[in-house]
Structures are given as C-alpha cells and as structure tokens.
Amino acid sequence: MRKLTVLAFKEALVAFRDRGALAMMLVTPLALTLIMMAAFGSGSNSTPISDIPVLLLNRDTGTFGQVLTDIFFSSSVGNLVAPTLIEDESEAAARARVDADEVAALVIIPQDFSARIFPFGARAQALTGVDVMALSSDAALTPEQQAGLAQAFMESQTRSEEARTDSVIVEIYASPNWRISALVVKAIVSQGLERLNIQIAGTTNIVARQATAMLQAGQTDVDMASAMSAMSAGNAGQGTAGGAGVDLPIKLVTTSTTGRGFSWLGYYASSMAVLFLMFAVTSGGRTLLAERQRGTLPRLLISPTSALTILLGKMGGIVLTGVLQMLILWGATTLIGAYWGHPGGVLLTIVLLVTCASSVGALISAWARTPGQASAIGSAITLIGGALSGSFFVRWNLPQWVQYLSLVTPNAWGIEILSRLQAGRAATTILPWLGGMVLLTIFYYALALVGFRRQFK
Amino acid sequence: METTALVEVQSLYKRYTPNGLYAVADVSFEIHTGELFSLLGPNGAGKTTTISVISTLLQPTSGAVRVAGHDVQRNPMAVRNVIGVVPQELALYDDLTAHENLRFWGEMRGLHGAELAQEIAEKLELMELADRAKERVSTFSGGMKRRLNLAVGLLGRPKLLMLDEPTVAIDPQSRRYILDWVKKLREQGVTILYTTHYMEEAQELSDRIGIIDHGKLIALGTFDELIQLVGQHETLRLRLLQEGGGAELAAALQSLEGDRIAGIIEASATNGEVLINVTSAEATLAAVIGTATGLGLSVRTIDIREPNLEAVFLRLTGRALRD
Ligand SMILES: Nc1ncnc2c1ncn2[C@@H]1O[C@H](COP(=O)(O)OP(=O)(O)OP(=O)(O)O)[C@@H](O)[C@H]1O
Ligand SMILES: [Mg+2]
C-alpha cells in the first residue's frame, strides 16, 4: 500500500513537472473554453422576439390536439415562433434540447386530450359516425343519428361530475433561460385553448338545435326531452357571450428545467476539460511504455515490488494526475463564471470519470508496442471520441445514432453527466449514468488486463 | 576469502523467442561471497541477458540460478531483496531531482523514514552529488547521471551488486572514479558481478573472470589462470646505451646453459631492442639487469609488456575482443 502511494505520487509529480504536458493539460483547455465562448457563447441571455423555437408534441388521438398545434402555424401567430412538430418517441430527446437551450419550450398535449375535454364529441362520433365539431346548424341528420347524439349526450351528462375533478394537463416545458419566450409560448397555447372553447360552445349550440328539432318531431321520450331542453337552456347564454364558453377541464402547467439551465460557458468549460483529460490520460498510458523504453520499468520490476503493485500504482498515479487536472480546470473556470453543478456530485463524477478515462489509457498501453504508437492511437481516439461525443458541437445537436455510438468513449459519459449536473438535475437521473460509466470502466480494464498479461508473460 | 557461493548458475540457457538462437547457452559459474566476478565479452555476448536472469527480470529457458540459496524462478522476491542492479542503460527519472530519484527507488526497495534519509545522504555524499541533490537529473552531465544510476543500485545495502558495463560511454575521469569506487566496495565485502568489454577493467578489478562469447562461457578463472591457460608470458623490452650490445645480451641470456636464469623462455635482439620472454617480469628483471651489467652494458629503458586478456580472447576465438 505504501509503495502504491509512492508510485502514484511519483507519477503525478513527473506529470506536473513536464511543462509541455502541463500546457496540454491545463492551459489549452482553458484557452479553448474562452475561444469557444467568444465564438458561440453569451447567447444564453438574449431572447429573440421572433422565430422562437418551439417543439410541439401532440399525442392526442382526437381532433382538438390538432386545433391546438395548428395555431402555432397560423398567420395570426406569424413569425413569432418557429414551431416543429415532433414524434411521440422523442420526448426525452426533446426535453434534452430544452435543457440544452436549443429551443425555448416544449409543448406536450396528452393522448386523451380530445376525449377528456369534450367527452360528448368523442362518444357521439363513436355512436353515430358524425363529427359533431364539423356539424353545421342546418345539417340533416337521420333519426338514428339523432338518437345516437342524444344518447351520447346523456352519458356525458352523468359522467361529467367525476371527469371535472381531474383536469387534462397540457405541459409547457421551458428553459428558465428563455423566460420571455416561454411566456410567449404560454400565451399562444392559452389563445389556442380559448379557440377550442369557442368551437366547443358553438358545437354544443348546434347539437342543442338538432335536439330541439328532434323533440318537435316527437321522436323521443320525456326524459330525453327534458335533458335536451336543460342543455339548450344552459348553453344559450354562454354561446352568445362569445368565448368564455364551456368550462373546459384543462390545466396549463409550465414546468422548467430545474436549477440553472444551460450555459455555454459551463458546457464548454466542462467538455473541454473532459477532452483534455482524455488527452492527458491516454498519453499517461503511454508513460508505461516510456518507462519500459527508458529502463525504469525493468528496474521497478526487479525491486522487491510485485508487478500488480507497479501496475496499480501506475494507474493510480494517472488517475491522481487526471483528478488534479480536472480540479484545477474546475476551479479556474469557476473563477471566470462557469457553473459545474453540485460540488459533491461534480467531485464524485470527476473521480469516476478520470478512472474511466484511465481505463482507455491502460487499454492503449496494454496493446500498443511503442510510446509513439500509443500516443498516436491515444490522440486519434481522443479527437474522434471528442468529436463524436460533443466536445466541439453541442452534444444534443448530433444525430441520435452518433449520441449512442459515442457512449463507447468516456468523453460522452463525462459530458452527459456533467451537463446534467450543471442543469441541476436530480441525483436519481444522474446515478444511472454514473453506474453505466463504472460498467464501461470495468469492461475496458478487463480488456487491458488481457493485454498486460500478454506483455508481462 | 570465504568460499560459499552467493550465486550459483547451472547450465543456464536463455533464448528470447521459442525457436530462436540462444542468447546464453550452457553457462555455469559460481560467485563466492565477497568476490568480484567479471563477465568479459564483446557486444551481444550475453552479459546483460545473464544479469537479467540472475536479477529475476527474465526467466531462464532452462537451467537453474540461485542467489543466496533462493531459486530465481521459485522465489524471486527473496532474490530481489538481496540484490542491487546497476543497469547498462540509465534508469532514472529525468524530471525528478537526484534526491527524489533516490527517495523513490529507496521506497521501492522497502526503505523509509530515518533509515532511508540516512542512506540517501550517504549515497549523495559517496557519489559527490550532495550539492546537486535538489536539481533535476535532466540538468546533469553524463558522468553525474551514471554516478546517480550507481547510487540507486546501492540503496538497501545489497549483498550482491550487479554492475552492467558501468563505464561505457563515459569520460576517463568519471571512469577512474567508478573503478576506484568499485574496488572500495569490494574491500568493504560486497559481492559484485561486473560486466564489461574492457579487458583492462576485468584485469584490474576482478578476483575471477568469466570470458563469454556468443552466449557461451569460453574461459573461467583468475587472471593468472586465464593467462596460463593460453601460455601467455610477459615480455621485457630493453634498450641499451651501447649500440649492438643487444645481440650479445640476448645470446648471453639464451646460452647460460647450466645456471640459466629461471623463468626466461626466450630472448631475441631486434633493431636495438632486446625482447625477453619471461614467465614473470618481476622475478627475472633483477637477474636480467645483472647479466647486462656483467657484460659491461648499460640499460637505457625497460618496459614490461604484460600478457593480457585481449590476447587470451584472441587465442580462444580467433577474433579481437574489441571491434
Ligand atoms: N529483448 C531481446 N529480444 C531478442 N533478442 C535479444 C534481446 N535482448 C538481447 N537479445 C539478443 O541476445 C544476445 C545477447 O544480448 P545481450 O544484451 O545479453 O548481450 P551483451 O553481452 O549485454 O551485449 P552488450 O555488450 O552490447 O551490452 C544478442 O544476440 C541480442 O541480440
Ligand atoms: Mg549488455
């Protein structure tokens, strides 16, 4: 154990004595963070007043959801928003894009939206095949259709009490960094709901008229007649009031990314740190081969120290160096205003991430033959891994398959976890990621061990 | 001198690839406690390979090697605890200071605390590096690096010290320094295995010498034994004040039938010089000078050409030791 620490400290000392390595480890990532900031950054607080990017996720199987999303594309909204309709499956990705501040908000219309806000319409359609919303006042209905409408109405009246108790939730998921934009989106949704209200009120009027016609023809019994008259009486006034309409059971909920949301500085500070951690650590793996060439490895092997201790000490030293590097970068970028997240979480992530990165270094040095080969492989892996996992471009803008593919690199895990921490996400959403990273670490170390066995045979 | 064997090498074979050539083939020798044993051989002879097997870095292909009674394969840790190795190539961390290097290697040797501090101070003093102790090794001269490399091998006071060509590529001054220091260590009772391809070094330092070539031990013994092995004698070379007196002296030394000076094998005169082949210069010189004086001749210069291992190597292999 003592020898292990001595080995690890020696390793870190040697790393920090090497000026070139030090520049690579600390100065370059800081400089690049600032350059990236200048190129892309500081957009986080400026809110565009046109073309606000909004994602619309309409899960509604009925027609009202459509009415609501249509309004975003209507001329009355004009170029205020730049809406995108998205598919059902990509909700998590969509939320992530909000987290990343790529879009101002995500509007989610639930699956049973139409059925819940106007159960009568859905039921009537089911019984009669008539779309009551499209019903004109002078539509000619067959007696059967009229009877169906009446039945649907009766049912909706008896169910209405319980249905009213829990409302349909339309969620607006917005980034706190787009506060004004989120308000605009909310206003548009409210306007859409208003329009729905009017339509539903209008329809109710028409149905009432149909029912009245039915009554006059004497085609129904007394109970039905009284119900119909009650309905037409109840709605007549509201219909003419023009809009306040039926009291739709809709709750508009605005949620937001917890905590601070996205910041360019935070993103680039951490992703650059992760990238250069990878550089440092993969070239740290090279040092094992360098020691072999320089003759210090044979000298170590004939000291009364086991090969396993030497290997562990070496890897421990590389991890120690990487942790110090990350701590310094964390401190330095914090001084210039970057926020990385809850300190405890960041610290845990750094330790696990550096260990994961060191497994790649171990893997390379276990299978490469010369230090030159190892650093070439290390740089290639780091650069390609960096590009794939979002060190140069925001991760969520990359195609989905690239995002998955990049998970073979510790880099991607680092960026995922650190940006979650930065957004202040709950520990429960971060822990599975940390677990995944640990599994990757174990996998790579196992592969490295196979290679080392081969080398030390 | 004690005669217990600290190192026993029995029929050692080593090859680096399964079907390759043997780097060491059928090498057997012992190193006695307190002895300075040299392995003398040209480049690629197998010196480093032999040291690597003894120091547990390499596994023998076949044969047995024991150090202080411990088998290098079965009990490598026990062997590592009693040996110190100074590798042929420098094995130091350039980015660490001399002091930091010694501390690190001392810790690896299992030393710490006051004991380590004392050893470090002692080694720095011994190698005359104390005033540069806090400087990085990368700023050192080649000779200083070599000395530090030696100091590291001495940490933990090993029973057996193995020095692999410690004087290669070094200035004459540092070389002298190292040779003197090796002698001093030997006087202190440290058992030493020394490899070199300089025959003068082997000759000057060693109690016994093994001559190794192409992985085979071709001769083994004390210097005198090796010389005797090939019948090499010393040569006295005299110049006389009297021109032409040479032939007279040579004839006299050759023809003294009855009371011929013991140890003279042959005498000849060539262009003003008298060359006298003797078994021992020391034993015959006085008698030779006496004979000359008796003939009324005065000796202007004498030099003694000692027999050397170069000649032994040449005789055994048909090749020169140095390329
Ligand atoms: N790692 C290795 N792999 C394959 N062959 C090797 C290896 N090391 C040494 N050899 C071969 O073994 C033979 C003996 O080499 P060794 O290094 O023991 O010689 P040496 O006497 O120390 O030479 P030098 O005076 O040049 O140091 C040489 O033919 C060499 O090419
Ligand atoms: Mg050698």
Coordinates of N, CA, C and O in Angstrom, one line a residue, chain A residues 2-11 13-19 291 293-307 309-310 314 457, chain B residues 52 55-57 77 80-81 83 85-87 89-97 100 103-105 107-113 136 148-150 152-153:
Chain A
R2 N 1.9 1.2 0.8 CA 2.8 2.3 0.9 C 3.5 2.5 -0.5 O 3.6 3.7 -1.0
K3 N 3.9 1.4 -1.1 CA 4.6 1.5 -2.4 C 3.6 2.0 -3.4 O 4.0 2.8 -4.3
L4 N 2.4 1.6 -3.3 CA 1.4 2.1 -4.2 C 1.2 3.6 -4.2 O 1.2 4.2 -5.3
T5 N 1.2 4.2 -3.0 CA 1.0 5.6 -3.0 C 2.3 6.3 -3.4 O 2.3 7.3 -4.1
V6 N 3.5 5.7 -3.1 CA 4.7 6.3 -3.5 C 4.8 6.3 -5.1 O 5.1 7.3 -5.7
L7 N 4.4 5.2 -5.7 CA 4.3 5.1 -7.1 C 3.4 6.1 -7.7 O 3.7 6.8 -8.7
A8 N 2.2 6.2 -7.1 CA 1.2 7.2 -7.6 C 1.7 8.6 -7.5 O 1.5 9.4 -8.5
F9 N 2.3 9.0 -6.4 CA 2.7 10.3 -6.2 C 3.9 10.7 -7.2 O 4.0 11.8 -7.7
K10 N 4.7 9.7 -7.4 CA 5.9 9.9 -8.3 C 5.3 10.2 -9.7 O 5.8 11.1 -10.4
E11 N 4.3 9.4 -10.1 CA 3.7 9.6 -11.4 C 3.1 11.0 -11.6 O 3.3 11.7 -12.6
L13 N 3.9 13.6 -9.9 CA 5.0 14.6 -9.8 C 5.6 14.8 -11.2 O 5.9 15.9 -11.6
V14 N 5.9 13.6 -11.8 CA 6.5 13.6 -13.1 C 5.6 14.3 -14.1 O 6.1 15.2 -14.9
A15 N 4.3 14.0 -14.0 CA 3.4 14.7 -15.0 C 3.4 16.2 -14.8 O 3.4 16.9 -15.8
F16 N 3.4 16.6 -13.6 CA 3.3 18.1 -13.3 C 4.6 18.8 -13.5 O 4.7 20.0 -13.6
R17 N 5.7 18.0 -13.6 CA 7.0 18.6 -13.9 C 7.2 18.9 -15.4 O 8.0 19.7 -15.8
D18 N 6.4 18.2 -16.2 CA 6.6 18.2 -17.6 C 5.8 19.4 -18.2 O 4.6 19.4 -18.2
R19 N 6.6 20.5 -18.6 CA 5.9 21.7 -19.0 C 5.0 21.5 -20.2 O 3.9 22.1 -20.2
E291 N 8.4 4.1 -19.8 CA 9.2 3.6 -18.7 C 9.9 2.3 -19.1 O 11.1 2.0 -18.7
Q293 N 10.9 1.7 -22.1 CA 12.0 2.1 -23.0 C 13.1 2.7 -22.3 O 14.3 2.5 -22.6
R294 N 12.8 3.5 -21.3 CA 13.8 4.3 -20.5 C 14.5 3.4 -19.5 O 15.5 3.8 -18.9
G295 N 14.0 2.2 -19.3 CA 14.7 1.3 -18.4 C 14.2 1.3 -17.0 O 14.7 0.6 -16.2
T296 N 13.3 2.3 -16.7 CA 12.9 2.4 -15.3 C 11.9 1.2 -15.0 O 11.8 0.9 -13.8
L297 N 11.2 0.7 -16.0 CA 10.3 -0.3 -15.7 C 11.0 -1.6 -15.3 O 10.7 -2.2 -14.3
P298 N 12.1 -2.0 -16.1 CA 12.8 -3.2 -15.6 C 13.4 -3.0 -14.2 O 13.3 -3.9 -13.4
R299 N 13.8 -1.8 -13.9 CA 14.4 -1.5 -12.6 C 13.3 -1.7 -11.6 O 13.6 -2.1 -10.5
L300 N 12.1 -1.2 -11.9 CA 11.0 -1.4 -11.0 C 10.7 -2.9 -10.8 O 10.4 -3.3 -9.6
L301 N 10.7 -3.6 -11.9 CA 10.3 -5.0 -11.8 C 11.3 -5.8 -11.0 O 10.9 -6.9 -10.5
I302 N 12.5 -5.4 -10.9 CA 13.5 -6.2 -10.1 C 13.7 -5.6 -8.7 O 14.5 -6.1 -7.9
S303 N 12.9 -4.6 -8.4 CA 12.8 -4.2 -7.0 C 11.8 -5.1 -6.3 O 11.0 -5.7 -7.0
P304 N 11.9 -5.2 -5.0 CA 11.0 -6.2 -4.4 C 9.6 -5.6 -4.3 O 9.1 -5.4 -3.2
T305 N 9.0 -5.5 -5.5 CA 7.6 -4.9 -5.6 C 6.9 -5.8 -6.6 O 7.5 -6.1 -7.7
S306 N 5.7 -6.2 -6.3 CA 5.0 -7.1 -7.3 C 4.6 -6.3 -8.5 O 4.4 -5.1 -8.5
A307 N 4.5 -7.0 -9.6 CA 4.1 -6.4 -10.9 C 2.7 -5.8 -10.8 O 2.5 -4.7 -11.3
T309 N 1.4 -4.4 -8.1 CA 1.5 -3.2 -7.3 C 2.0 -2.1 -8.3 O 1.5 -0.9 -8.2
I310 N 3.0 -2.5 -9.1 CA 3.5 -1.5 -10.0 C 2.4 -1.0 -11.0 O 2.3 0.2 -11.2
K314 N 0.9 2.7 -11.0 CA 1.0 3.5 -12.2 C -0.4 4.1 -12.6 O -0.5 5.3 -12.8
K457 N 4.2 -11.6 -19.8 CA 4.4 -13.1 -19.7 C 5.9 -13.5 -19.7 O 6.7 -12.8 -20.3
Chain B
S52 N 20.2 -10.3 -16.3 CA 18.7 -10.2 -16.3 C 18.1 -11.4 -15.7 O 17.1 -11.4 -14.9
S55 N 18.9 -11.5 -11.9 CA 18.1 -10.4 -11.2 C 16.6 -10.6 -11.3 O 15.9 -9.7 -11.0
T56 N 16.2 -11.8 -11.8 CA 14.8 -12.2 -11.9 C 14.0 -11.4 -12.9 O 12.7 -11.5 -13.0
L57 N 14.6 -10.6 -13.8 CA 13.9 -9.9 -14.8 C 13.4 -10.8 -15.9 O 12.3 -10.7 -16.4
M77 N 11.1 -12.9 -5.1 CA 11.0 -11.8 -4.2 C 12.2 -11.9 -3.2 O 12.8 -10.8 -2.9
R80 N 15.2 -10.6 -5.0 CA 15.2 -9.2 -5.2 C 15.6 -8.4 -4.0 O 16.1 -7.3 -4.0
N81 N 15.3 -9.1 -2.8 CA 15.6 -8.4 -1.6 C 17.1 -8.3 -1.3 O 17.5 -7.5 -0.5
I83 N 19.5 -8.2 -3.8 CA 20.4 -7.8 -4.9 C 20.2 -6.3 -5.2 O 19.2 -5.7 -4.8
V85 N 21.0 -3.7 -8.6 CA 21.4 -3.8 -10.0 C 21.7 -2.4 -10.5 O 20.9 -1.5 -10.3
V86 N 22.8 -2.3 -11.2 CA 23.0 -1.0 -11.9 C 22.9 -1.3 -13.4 O 23.8 -1.9 -14.0
P87 N 21.8 -1.0 -14.1 CA 21.6 -1.4 -15.4 C 22.6 -0.7 -16.4 O 23.1 0.4 -16.1
E89 N 21.9 0.7 -19.3 CA 21.3 2.0 -19.6 C 20.9 2.7 -18.4 O 20.4 2.1 -17.4
L90 N 20.9 4.0 -18.4 CA 20.5 4.8 -17.3 C 19.0 4.5 -17.0 O 18.2 4.4 -18.0
A91 N 18.6 4.3 -15.8 CA 17.2 4.0 -15.5 C 16.9 5.0 -14.3 O 16.8 4.7 -13.2
L92 N 16.6 6.3 -14.8 CA 16.3 7.3 -13.8 C 15.2 8.2 -14.3 O 14.9 8.1 -15.5
Y93 N 14.5 8.9 -13.5 CA 13.5 9.9 -13.9 C 14.1 11.2 -14.1 O 14.5 11.9 -13.1
D94 N 14.2 11.7 -15.3 CA 14.9 12.9 -15.7 C 14.2 14.1 -15.0 O 14.8 15.2 -14.8
D95 N 12.9 14.0 -14.9 CA 12.1 15.2 -14.4 C 12.1 15.3 -12.8 O 11.6 16.2 -12.3
L96 N 12.7 14.3 -12.2 CA 12.8 14.3 -10.8 C 14.3 14.7 -10.4 O 15.2 14.6 -11.2
T97 N 14.5 15.2 -9.2 CA 15.8 15.6 -8.8 C 16.5 14.4 -8.3 O 15.9 13.3 -8.2
E100 N 15.0 13.1 -5.2 CA 13.7 12.5 -5.4 C 13.9 11.1 -6.0 O 13.1 10.2 -5.7
R103 N 15.0 8.8 -3.3 CA 13.9 8.6 -2.4 C 12.9 7.6 -3.0 O 12.5 6.6 -2.3
F104 N 12.6 7.8 -4.2 CA 11.6 6.9 -4.9 C 12.2 5.5 -4.9 O 11.5 4.5 -4.5
W105 N 13.4 5.3 -5.4 CA 13.9 4.0 -5.6 C 14.2 3.3 -4.2 O 14.0 2.1 -4.1
E107 N 12.2 3.8 -1.6 CA 10.9 3.3 -1.2 C 10.6 2.0 -1.8 O 10.0 1.1 -1.2
M108 N 10.9 2.0 -3.1 CA 10.6 0.7 -3.9 C 11.4 -0.4 -3.3 O 11.0 -1.6 -3.4
R109 N 12.6 -0.1 -2.7 CA 13.4 -1.1 -2.1 C 12.9 -1.5 -0.8 O 13.4 -2.5 -0.1
G110 N 11.9 -0.8 -0.3 CA 11.3 -1.1 1.0 C 11.9 -0.3 2.1 O 11.6 -0.5 3.3
L111 N 12.6 0.7 1.8 CA 13.2 1.6 2.9 C 12.3 2.8 3.1 O 11.6 3.2 2.2
H112 N 12.3 3.3 4.4 CA 11.6 4.5 4.6 C 12.1 5.2 5.9 O 12.9 4.6 6.6
G113 N 11.5 6.3 6.2 CA 11.9 7.0 7.4 C 13.3 7.4 7.5 O 14.0 7.7 6.5
R136 N 17.2 18.8 -11.0 CA 16.7 17.7 -11.8 C 17.7 17.0 -12.6 O 18.7 17.6 -13.0
L148 N 24.7 8.7 -10.3 CA 23.4 8.5 -9.6 C 22.8 7.2 -9.9 O 22.2 6.5 -9.0
N149 N 23.0 6.7 -11.1 CA 22.5 5.4 -11.5 C 23.1 4.3 -10.6 O 22.5 3.4 -10.2
L150 N 24.4 4.5 -10.3 CA 25.1 3.6 -9.5 C 24.6 3.7 -8.0 O 24.3 2.7 -7.4
V152 N 21.7 4.5 -7.0 CA 20.4 3.8 -6.9 C 20.6 2.3 -6.6 O 19.9 1.7 -5.8
G153 N 21.5 1.7 -7.4 CA 21.8 0.3 -7.2 C 22.3 -0.1 -5.9 O 22.1 -1.3 -5.4

